[in-house]
C-alpha cells in the first residue's frame, strides 16, 4: 500500500489559517504534493508560503479533475462546508474539518449521498475535536465499558467566545481563553469518577480592549453574565491596551484532555488519558487533515467509496510507511 | 455492523492472570458470551470466577469449531504463543497478546500463512505495549512528521526484572518497579525534544526479601550491577520482610506515556501525550483483548482474512455501538 511511487496530488480549497497550515504540513510529507490552491479571491492577490505553489480560481477546479487525488477543504463549518463538501464530493475524493458537532449526522448524510453517487471517498470532521478526541472517546469506552469519559479543553483560545466578547458594546477588541480547572483534572485522573458541573470543569479568561470612553464595569458585567457563553463559568476579565492585545495574544494555542476512567474489577481502577498541547490550533488541525488525506487516497484506491470519518480509518492508513515496516518499527 | 443480534461466542485458551481478566471483561460486554475456557490442566481442577462458565480440556477445542466465533489466547509469549497461535489460526478466528517486540515480524509471517490457509482472521500482539502504545507511536509520527517520539513505562511492576532479582543468590523473594524520571517527562512535555540516556528516562526500585543469613550488601551489589537489567539505571534496593512483600506488593500496577513532540512550523511546537495509569496490568491487557476480539469477529464476517495487528483496525470496529450512533454521540 505504501509502495505507491508517484506523490499524492493534493488540491487545497481556501487559503486562510487552515489552508496555510495545510501548505506547511504537505511540505513535511514527501509522499504528497501540493498541486494547487483554489480560491474565490482573484488568484493573483493570494501569496502562498511557497511562491512556486500554483494558485487557481475556484472556477477552474472541475477542469483539473484528473490531476488531483484528494481535495483538502479549508473553509468554515458555518458558511462554506455545509454546501461545498457535498457539492465537491460528487466529483473528488476529499476531506473536511466540519466541526459543528450537532450537525455531523446531517452533514454525513448529504456527503455520503454525493460520494456514493460520484464513487468518491469523502472524509468529514477531521481535526482534533471532532477528530483525535473522538477516537479517544470511542476507544476509552470500548476498552473500559464500566467507566466515565471526561473531555477538558484548553488552555486555549476559543474563537466563538472571542467573537462573543467583540460583539459587546464598548469593546474594541479581545480574546478569550478556556482553561481547564486543574483540581477537576486531578480528581478525574485519580480514578474516582467525579460528577462535575460546567463551572467545576473550566474557567474563562478574557483580555479586552475598551473603546474610548467605554464603561469598564458595564463591559465586565455584560461579559460575565452573557447566557450560554459565560454565565455558567467563573470568568475573569482583564482590560489591556490594543498594543498588548496585538503583542501578547496573536497566537492560537489550544489543546485539552480526554480522560477515560474505569474499573476492570472492583479493586482495579484504570485511567487512560489523551492530551494535546498545541501552540497553534489551526496548524495542528491542518496536520491532521494532511495525514487523513493520505488515508482517503488509499481508501479510494481500494474502492472504499462514500462518506467516512476518522472512526472508520485504520491507523496504518495514516502512515507513509509500509505495513511490514510499521510492525517492525512501531508495534 | 453492530446490528448483530446473537452474542459473539468467545473461547478462552488458558486461565492464568490474563484468562481471568478476559473472563471479567466479557462480563462487562453484553454483546459477548464466554462460551468456554479451554485448559491443559484437568478441567475439574479449574475454578472459574463464574461457576457457570464451562471448562473444557484443550483436546476438545477442535470439536467445538462451529460453536466459537473468536478464540482469545491467554498464554505466554515465550512458551505458548509462538506455536499455539499459528496452529489454532488454521482453524479459528483468534487474538493473542504476543509481546516479544523483536519477534513480531516472524510471528506475523507464521500466523498469516496459517490464517490465509484457513480463511480465518488472526490478530496478534494486542494489549498496551505492543498495542495502544503502538497506535499512538504511529499516529504521533503521522500527525507530526517533524518530531520525536518518547515512550516511558511505569510506575509499574516489571515481571522480567522481578524474575531477575529472584534468581540472585541469597534472595528469597522480591519485586521490581520501573519508574519514569519525572524531570525527563516534564522536559519532553515542554516540547524541547531532549536526547535522553537510558539512565535519564527511568529508574528502578527493588523490594527484596533476603534468605536467612544472606549478605544484604552482596545482594544489593549483584542487583545494581546486573548487566542489561540494572547496570544502566539508578537502582534503589529496599530490604523488606516476607510479610511486607505479600501485603504491599501483590498487585500488578503498570502504565506509562507515549509522547510525540513536534513542530508544524518554526514557531509552533505541538505535543501529543497518551498516558495509561493501570491498577492491574493483566486486567487492562485482557480488556484490550476483548475489545479487539469484537473487531476480529467483524473483520472475519467481512471476509478480511489473514494476520492483522491493532494498526489495521479502524476504531469503529471496537465499539458495540452502530456507526451512526458513534457519529452522533462521540464524534
XYZ file of C-alpha atoms in Angstrom:
662
model
C 0.000 0.000 0.000
C 2.871 2.360 0.793
C 4.619 1.259 -2.389
C 2.866 3.997 -4.367
C 5.688 5.804 -6.095
C 4.118 8.959 -7.504
C 3.200 11.548 -4.884
C -0.400 12.073 -3.782
C -1.618 15.226 -5.546
C -3.477 17.495 -3.129
C -5.765 20.388 -4.023
C -6.266 22.936 -1.245
C -9.637 24.698 -1.244
C -9.445 28.062 0.533
C -6.421 29.817 1.924
C -6.995 31.137 5.438
C -5.258 29.865 8.600
C -6.162 26.276 7.794
C -5.062 26.465 4.154
C -1.711 27.962 5.150
C -1.290 25.188 7.727
C -2.058 22.535 5.105
C 0.540 24.046 2.771
C 3.151 23.864 5.562
C 2.143 20.293 6.510
C 2.355 18.988 2.945
C 5.937 20.277 2.793
C 6.751 17.901 5.700
C 5.308 14.850 3.885
C 7.494 13.821 0.925
C 4.874 11.415 -0.434
C 2.475 14.310 -1.007
C 2.463 17.177 -3.448
C 0.536 20.436 -3.289
C -0.870 20.501 -6.821
C -2.742 23.768 -6.399
C -4.524 26.196 -4.127
C -8.058 27.092 -5.254
C -9.539 30.388 -4.163
C -12.620 32.548 -4.681
C -10.388 35.613 -4.483
C -8.546 36.814 -7.601
C -5.669 34.255 -7.684
C -3.026 36.930 -8.258
C -3.904 38.529 -4.891
C -3.043 35.377 -2.977
C 0.581 34.989 -1.826
C 1.269 31.351 -0.911
C 4.047 30.492 1.557
C 5.924 28.833 -1.287
C 5.961 31.172 -4.298
C 6.058 28.158 -6.651
C 2.695 26.806 -5.483
C 0.153 27.243 -8.298
C -2.906 29.295 -7.368
C -6.113 28.896 -9.363
C -9.581 30.388 -9.387
C -12.225 28.090 -7.873
C -13.930 28.099 -11.287
C -11.118 26.058 -12.788
C -11.362 23.256 -10.198
C -13.651 20.926 -12.153
C -11.446 21.147 -15.241
C -8.498 19.843 -13.142
C -10.417 16.735 -12.089
C -7.932 14.173 -13.404
C -4.943 15.962 -11.870
C -5.995 15.915 -8.214
C -6.068 12.839 -5.982
C -7.596 14.417 -2.863
C -9.027 17.856 -2.042
C -8.482 19.337 1.404
C -11.340 21.726 2.160
C -10.156 24.589 4.347
C -13.364 26.618 4.632
C -15.540 27.259 7.673
C -18.167 24.955 9.172
C -20.814 27.663 9.248
C -20.832 29.125 5.752
C -18.612 27.049 3.470
C -18.584 23.333 4.213
C -22.327 22.518 4.519
C -22.777 23.153 0.785
C -19.203 22.853 -0.508
C -18.375 19.379 0.822
C -21.388 17.591 -0.753
C -21.008 19.549 -3.998
C -17.353 18.637 -4.407
C -17.744 15.061 -3.112
C -19.731 14.319 -6.246
C -16.517 14.794 -8.237
C -13.470 14.447 -5.973
C -12.052 12.437 -3.108
C -11.847 14.942 -0.281
C -11.554 15.702 3.386
C -13.006 18.478 5.535
C -12.841 19.594 9.177
C -16.584 20.195 9.693
C -16.788 20.774 13.442
C -20.384 21.658 14.306
C -20.885 18.526 16.434
C -24.685 18.634 16.467
C -24.918 18.790 12.670
C -22.488 15.977 11.840
C -25.198 13.341 11.157
C -26.954 15.683 8.700
C -23.666 16.667 7.021
C -22.672 12.991 6.825
C -25.930 12.033 5.093
C -25.561 14.708 2.407
C -21.888 13.983 1.778
C -22.472 10.228 1.721
C -25.152 10.542 -0.928
C -22.860 12.681 -3.100
C -19.844 10.412 -2.611
C -21.788 7.203 -3.280
C -23.129 8.788 -6.448
C -19.737 10.018 -7.584
C -17.816 6.894 -6.473
C -15.529 9.049 -4.349
C -14.194 8.812 -0.793
C -15.098 11.793 1.381
C -13.911 12.023 4.980
C -15.618 14.633 7.162
C -14.906 16.180 10.554
C -11.156 15.520 10.752
C -9.116 17.550 13.206
C -8.736 17.157 16.936
C -12.272 17.706 18.258
C -14.025 16.292 16.356
C -11.137 14.055 15.370
C -8.400 12.766 17.631
C -10.518 13.388 20.729
C -13.417 11.445 19.167
C -11.166 8.435 18.554
C -10.035 8.534 22.156
C -13.583 8.848 23.476
C -14.552 5.791 21.417
C -11.544 3.713 22.415
C -11.879 4.651 26.077
C -15.476 3.408 26.101
C -14.637 0.224 24.194
C -11.661 -0.665 26.396
C -13.271 0.254 29.719
C -17.045 -0.296 29.383
C -17.532 0.264 33.125
C -16.305 3.854 33.269
C -16.810 7.534 32.587
C -15.333 9.807 29.913
C -14.251 13.386 30.564
C -13.236 15.944 27.940
C -11.421 19.088 29.063
C -10.449 21.856 26.633
C -7.605 24.329 26.939
C -5.712 26.181 27.861
C -6.736 27.606 24.546
C -8.098 30.469 22.550
C -11.772 29.972 21.758
C -12.802 31.652 18.511
C -16.519 31.575 19.303
C -16.111 33.137 22.742
C -13.650 35.734 21.446
C -16.224 36.705 18.816
C -18.890 36.987 21.515
C -16.723 39.397 23.534
C -16.097 41.551 20.490
C -19.827 41.990 19.961
C -20.248 43.568 23.433
C -20.923 47.343 23.201
C -17.849 49.308 24.295
C -15.376 46.575 23.278
C -12.763 47.448 20.646
C -11.067 44.053 20.643
C -10.415 40.999 22.763
C -9.691 37.312 23.118
C -10.969 34.564 25.373
C -9.051 31.610 26.784
C -10.754 28.459 28.021
C -8.827 26.938 30.915
C -9.428 23.522 32.482
C -9.701 23.638 36.267
C -6.613 21.792 37.475
C -8.332 20.418 40.596
C -11.015 18.814 38.402
C -8.420 17.265 36.079
C -6.540 15.827 39.072
C -9.737 14.411 40.543
C -10.570 12.701 37.238
C -7.034 11.336 36.934
C -7.307 9.799 40.390
C -9.963 7.431 39.051
C -12.806 8.423 41.415
C -15.190 9.360 38.529
C -16.495 12.628 39.982
C -19.688 14.350 38.815
C -18.505 17.768 37.667
C -20.598 20.842 36.929
C -19.787 23.114 33.999
C -18.271 25.636 36.437
C -16.113 22.986 38.082
C -14.559 21.814 34.790
C -13.476 25.008 33.027
C -12.896 28.672 33.759
C -12.744 31.517 31.269
C -10.216 34.314 30.964
C -10.866 37.384 28.805
C -8.437 40.049 27.636
C -10.404 43.061 26.463
C -9.528 46.360 24.788
C -12.122 49.057 25.566
C -13.350 51.634 23.089
C -12.614 55.241 24.069
C -14.949 56.305 26.840
C -16.465 52.854 27.410
C -17.547 51.901 30.943
C -15.257 49.092 32.089
C -17.597 47.855 34.813
C -20.542 47.691 32.441
C -18.492 45.766 29.883
C -17.258 43.322 32.508
C -20.802 42.807 33.774
C -22.171 42.185 30.262
C -19.455 39.636 29.577
C -19.641 37.606 32.783
C -23.449 37.439 32.646
C -23.712 36.526 28.953
C -26.009 33.490 28.664
C -24.550 30.225 27.287
C -21.122 31.784 26.755
C -20.086 32.942 30.232
C -22.889 32.809 32.814
C -22.191 29.222 33.878
C -18.441 29.787 34.337
C -16.072 31.654 36.586
C -14.885 34.358 34.216
C -12.022 36.788 34.728
C -11.955 39.937 32.588
C -8.651 41.789 32.165
C -8.524 45.141 30.395
C -5.459 45.695 28.237
C -4.274 48.088 25.543
C -4.571 47.486 21.807
C -0.776 47.173 21.711
C -0.787 44.457 24.388
C -3.533 42.589 22.567
C -1.543 42.608 19.341
C 1.755 41.761 21.043
C 0.695 39.069 23.535
C -2.433 37.453 22.132
C -1.822 36.898 18.428
C -1.130 33.161 18.683
C -3.831 30.500 18.629
C -2.825 27.956 21.257
C -5.262 25.231 22.270
C -5.462 21.660 23.403
C -7.072 19.653 26.143
C -7.571 16.198 27.571
C -9.793 13.190 27.022
C -9.716 11.025 30.106
C -11.453 7.668 30.476
C -11.605 6.374 33.990
C -12.969 2.903 34.580
C -12.805 -0.319 36.521
C -11.917 -3.744 35.214
C -12.804 -5.270 38.586
C -13.984 -3.912 41.921
C -10.419 -3.351 43.109
C -8.756 -2.259 39.846
C -9.127 1.306 38.567
C -7.671 2.051 35.142
C -7.169 5.531 33.705
C -6.495 6.367 30.041
C -5.538 9.930 29.197
C -5.014 11.590 25.819
C -3.637 15.105 25.909
C -2.904 17.752 23.308
C -0.837 20.823 23.998
C -0.873 22.932 20.850
C 0.987 26.159 20.140
C -1.133 26.553 17.012
C -4.631 25.124 16.814
C -5.049 25.682 13.021
C -1.614 24.249 12.186
C -2.324 21.086 14.161
C -5.757 20.696 12.575
C -4.063 21.095 9.196
C -1.573 18.360 10.053
C -4.414 16.018 10.947
C -6.133 16.843 7.641
C -2.989 16.036 5.675
C -2.396 12.677 7.400
C -6.032 11.675 6.868
C -5.861 12.836 3.240
C -3.320 10.035 2.790
C -5.864 7.586 4.211
C -8.594 8.980 1.927
C -6.382 8.385 -1.097
C -5.731 4.782 -0.064
C -9.372 4.065 0.744
C -10.381 5.482 -2.649
C -7.762 3.332 -4.363
C -9.219 0.315 -2.543
C -12.716 1.207 -3.785
C -13.999 2.172 -0.325
C -16.371 4.898 -1.512
C -18.843 7.015 0.436
C -18.595 9.281 3.441
C -16.139 8.319 6.168
C -14.981 9.764 9.476
C -11.800 9.315 11.473
C -13.588 6.497 13.317
C -13.539 4.437 10.108
C -9.816 4.736 9.429
C -7.288 2.069 10.455
C -4.151 3.709 11.937
C -1.841 2.088 9.368
C -3.551 4.059 6.566
C -2.201 7.296 8.074
C 1.468 6.445 7.796
C 3.685 6.634 4.718
C 5.471 3.508 5.990
C 4.624 0.015 4.741
C 2.667 -2.370 6.945
C 5.764 -4.548 7.421
C 7.865 -1.536 8.397
C 5.214 -0.393 10.891
C 5.097 -3.842 12.501
C 8.892 -3.991 12.790
C 9.463 -0.415 13.972
C 6.414 0.756 15.891
C 4.395 -2.215 17.141
C -22.415 -3.967 11.530
C -23.434 -3.549 15.166
C -26.846 -4.930 14.329
C -25.636 -8.477 15.007
C -28.171 -9.808 17.469
C -26.674 -13.065 18.742
C -23.714 -12.562 21.090
C -20.151 -13.137 19.924
C -19.089 -16.514 21.285
C -15.616 -16.358 22.814
C -13.352 -19.284 23.662
C -10.654 -18.516 26.241
C -7.445 -20.507 25.864
C -5.562 -20.716 29.157
C -6.616 -19.498 32.575
C -3.874 -17.528 34.325
C -3.986 -13.797 35.145
C -4.880 -12.938 31.568
C -7.588 -15.580 31.245
C -9.191 -14.443 34.491
C -9.094 -10.849 33.251
C -10.744 -11.869 29.971
C -13.499 -13.643 31.871
C -14.143 -10.465 33.900
C -14.027 -8.224 30.806
C -16.503 -10.362 28.841
C -18.969 -9.950 31.703
C -18.847 -6.156 31.087
C -19.672 -6.538 27.361
C -23.295 -7.672 26.839
C -22.719 -8.413 23.137
C -20.199 -11.114 24.027
C -20.548 -14.501 25.604
C -17.886 -16.658 27.227
C -18.613 -19.970 25.528
C -15.860 -21.885 27.260
C -12.470 -21.890 28.913
C -10.004 -24.416 27.452
C -7.189 -25.682 29.614
C -4.343 -28.177 29.567
C -4.983 -28.839 33.243
C -7.686 -31.314 34.282
C -10.839 -29.177 33.739
C -12.338 -30.101 37.098
C -9.352 -28.526 38.875
C -10.045 -25.119 37.378
C -12.355 -22.792 39.297
C -13.631 -20.020 37.025
C -14.803 -16.697 38.513
C -18.303 -17.523 37.363
C -19.147 -21.109 38.378
C -21.455 -21.433 35.344
C -18.642 -20.911 32.828
C -17.995 -24.220 31.021
C -14.439 -25.512 31.313
C -13.102 -27.957 28.730
C -9.921 -29.861 28.084
C -7.790 -28.356 25.294
C -8.242 -31.660 23.431
C -11.913 -30.893 22.831
C -11.288 -27.492 21.216
C -11.286 -28.639 17.590
C -14.556 -30.490 18.032
C -16.192 -27.205 19.147
C -15.135 -25.413 15.963
C -18.623 -24.364 14.841
C -19.572 -23.076 18.289
C -16.840 -20.456 18.767
C -16.608 -17.152 16.908
C -13.253 -15.961 18.268
C -10.583 -17.502 20.486
C -8.703 -15.304 22.950
C -5.283 -16.838 23.576
C -4.111 -16.150 27.116
C -0.785 -17.993 27.122
C 2.734 -16.605 27.374
C 4.832 -15.116 24.580
C 7.830 -17.270 25.368
C 6.487 -20.800 25.527
C 2.865 -20.852 24.366
C 2.005 -18.386 21.624
C 4.845 -18.956 19.103
C 3.428 -22.387 18.289
C -0.150 -22.108 19.567
C -1.244 -19.043 17.610
C -0.299 -20.359 14.148
C -1.668 -23.840 14.972
C -5.039 -22.517 16.047
C -5.216 -19.792 13.362
C -5.556 -22.575 10.807
C -8.976 -23.355 12.309
C -10.274 -20.376 14.298
C -10.541 -16.603 14.269
C -8.391 -15.541 17.186
C -6.443 -12.900 19.009
C -3.252 -13.059 21.076
C -1.090 -10.665 23.100
C 2.303 -11.767 21.765
C 4.631 -9.131 23.194
C 8.199 -10.070 22.253
C 8.693 -6.951 20.104
C 11.734 -8.228 18.188
C 9.953 -11.409 17.103
C 6.693 -9.864 15.910
C 7.582 -9.963 12.162
C 8.436 -13.676 12.403
C 5.297 -14.452 14.440
C 3.209 -12.429 11.975
C 4.535 -14.390 8.994
C 3.710 -17.765 10.557
C 0.255 -16.708 11.720
C -0.544 -15.049 8.403
C 0.265 -18.206 6.482
C -1.982 -20.266 8.757
C -4.829 -17.736 8.680
C -4.703 -17.302 4.905
C -4.799 -21.072 4.549
C -7.670 -21.487 6.997
C -9.583 -18.386 5.825
C -9.567 -17.022 9.347
C -8.813 -13.642 10.891
C -5.991 -13.688 13.432
C -4.949 -10.546 15.282
C -1.609 -10.669 17.097
C 0.130 -8.509 19.686
C -2.913 -6.790 21.191
C -2.541 -5.179 24.598
C -0.996 -1.865 25.559
C 2.640 -2.240 24.533
C 2.555 -3.626 21.920
C -0.959 -2.342 21.352
C -2.345 1.017 22.426
C 1.148 2.481 22.713
C 1.963 1.269 19.178
C -1.112 3.021 17.779
C -0.068 6.222 19.496
C 3.522 5.960 18.262
C 2.211 5.548 14.724
C -0.318 8.382 14.928
C 2.184 10.727 16.556
C 4.609 10.193 13.690
C 1.914 10.553 11.032
C 0.446 13.736 12.523
C 3.765 15.401 13.370
C 6.363 14.172 10.854
C 8.905 16.720 12.114
C 9.187 15.435 15.667
C 10.431 12.865 18.153
C 8.613 10.067 19.975
C 9.271 9.142 23.595
C 7.936 6.087 25.412
C 8.126 5.994 29.204
C 6.985 2.991 31.234
C 5.727 2.929 34.790
C 5.283 3.341 37.549
C 4.858 -0.362 37.158
C 5.804 -3.835 38.176
C 8.140 -5.442 35.665
C 7.795 -9.215 35.543
C 11.126 -9.763 33.781
C 13.103 -7.641 36.224
C 11.336 -9.167 39.213
C 12.304 -12.626 37.913
C 15.910 -11.438 37.522
C 16.032 -10.316 41.161
C 14.653 -13.634 42.361
C 17.475 -15.506 40.618
C 20.146 -13.642 42.658
C 21.795 -15.918 45.283
C 20.562 -15.010 48.771
C 17.191 -13.662 47.570
C 14.042 -15.364 48.881
C 11.590 -13.114 47.023
C 11.165 -9.681 45.505
C 9.600 -7.321 43.030
C 10.898 -4.563 40.810
C 9.147 -1.331 39.832
C 10.115 0.682 36.763
C 9.621 4.413 37.390
C 9.793 7.184 34.792
C 12.054 10.055 35.831
C 9.655 12.979 36.328
C 12.207 15.587 35.214
C 12.616 13.766 31.895
C 8.857 13.527 31.355
C 8.497 17.262 32.043
C 11.317 18.101 29.649
C 9.684 16.048 26.901
C 6.288 17.651 27.587
C 7.829 21.096 27.201
C 8.440 20.328 23.517
C 12.229 20.794 23.501
C 12.891 17.240 22.177
C 15.730 16.335 24.526
C 18.204 13.499 23.892
C 17.787 11.245 26.914
C 20.041 8.433 28.073
C 18.615 5.214 29.481
C 19.514 6.412 32.987
C 17.809 9.756 32.477
C 14.494 8.210 31.405
C 13.769 5.551 34.030
C 14.876 4.496 37.469
C 14.385 1.118 39.128
C 13.144 0.300 42.592
C 13.518 -3.175 44.098
C 11.862 -4.644 47.177
C 13.793 -7.722 48.246
C 13.295 -10.427 50.873
C 16.612 -11.994 51.918
C 17.148 -15.658 52.639
C 18.243 -16.434 56.196
C 21.883 -15.492 56.621
C 22.246 -13.802 53.237
C 24.637 -10.839 52.917
C 22.494 -7.755 52.162
C 25.389 -5.728 50.736
C 26.408 -8.512 48.390
C 22.816 -8.957 47.173
C 22.430 -5.214 46.597
C 25.736 -5.120 44.691
C 24.759 -8.048 42.482
C 21.419 -6.466 41.639
C 22.579 -2.924 40.842
C 25.471 -4.206 38.683
C 23.442 -6.799 36.783
C 24.138 -6.293 33.037
C 21.174 -5.276 30.801
C 18.708 -5.375 33.675
C 20.092 -2.812 36.138
C 23.603 -1.581 35.323
C 22.441 1.285 33.097
C 19.900 2.585 35.637
C 19.822 4.232 39.024
C 18.524 1.375 41.129
C 17.323 1.522 44.728
C 17.190 -1.749 46.680
C 14.977 -1.931 49.772
C 15.025 -4.977 52.023
C 11.665 -5.994 53.445
C 10.112 -8.975 55.223
C 8.206 -11.773 53.506
C 5.057 -10.452 55.207
C 5.570 -6.964 53.778
C 6.167 -8.396 50.323
C 2.920 -10.335 50.465
C 0.933 -7.463 51.987
C 2.189 -4.473 49.980
C 3.393 -5.826 46.642
C 0.817 -8.317 45.447
C -0.815 -6.021 42.874
C 0.395 -5.624 39.321
C 0.160 -1.904 38.554
C 1.702 -0.533 35.391
C 1.303 2.115 32.741
C 3.357 4.787 31.107
C 3.379 7.507 28.491
C 3.845 7.858 24.751
C 4.704 11.453 23.949
C 5.151 12.859 20.458
C 6.713 16.276 20.369
C 6.964 18.046 17.046
C 6.809 21.274 15.118
C 4.287 22.249 12.454
C 6.278 25.435 11.745
C 9.397 27.026 13.176
C 7.410 28.856 15.850
C 4.739 26.235 16.654
C 5.510 23.294 18.936
C 2.809 20.669 19.321
C 2.788 17.914 21.947
C 0.608 14.794 21.913
C 0.568 12.628 25.019
C -1.074 9.277 25.654
C -0.964 8.012 29.198
C -2.041 4.840 30.951
C -2.301 4.512 34.705
C -3.222 0.926 35.471
C -4.015 -0.664 38.812
C -3.869 -4.044 37.100
C -1.693 -4.635 34.073
C -3.170 -8.072 33.212
C -6.784 -6.914 33.633
C -6.220 -3.961 31.290
C -4.495 -6.170 28.718
C -7.475 -8.515 28.945
C -9.876 -5.626 28.323
C -7.935 -4.664 25.202
C -8.058 -8.294 24.009
C -11.824 -8.436 24.449
C -12.482 -5.149 22.578
C -10.239 -6.272 19.712
C -11.916 -9.705 19.678
C -15.070 -7.829 18.653
C -13.114 -6.279 15.762
C -11.720 -9.698 14.783
C -15.242 -11.091 14.599
C -16.391 -8.231 12.363
C -13.336 -8.423 10.097
C -13.869 -12.175 9.725
C -17.532 -11.614 8.877
C -16.405 -9.110 6.233
C -14.034 -11.697 4.754
C -10.880 -9.853 5.828
C -8.767 -12.932 6.415
C -5.113 -13.261 7.360
C -2.978 -11.940 10.170
C -3.778 -8.443 11.483
C -2.476 -6.172 14.211
C -4.061 -3.293 16.115
C -2.606 -0.990 13.461
C -5.002 -2.496 10.906
C -8.184 -1.967 12.914
C -10.494 1.031 12.416
C -11.644 2.415 15.798
C -15.342 1.923 14.981
C -14.828 -1.860 14.843
C -14.033 -1.844 18.572
C -17.334 -0.446 19.760
C -20.638 -2.270 20.189
C -22.385 0.906 19.008
C -23.517 1.393 15.412
C -21.603 3.718 13.109
C -24.492 6.215 13.142
C -24.626 6.171 16.943
C -20.873 6.699 17.178
C -21.057 9.707 14.845
C -23.924 11.239 16.796
C -22.587 10.572 20.294
C -18.805 10.505 20.166
C -17.537 12.328 17.108
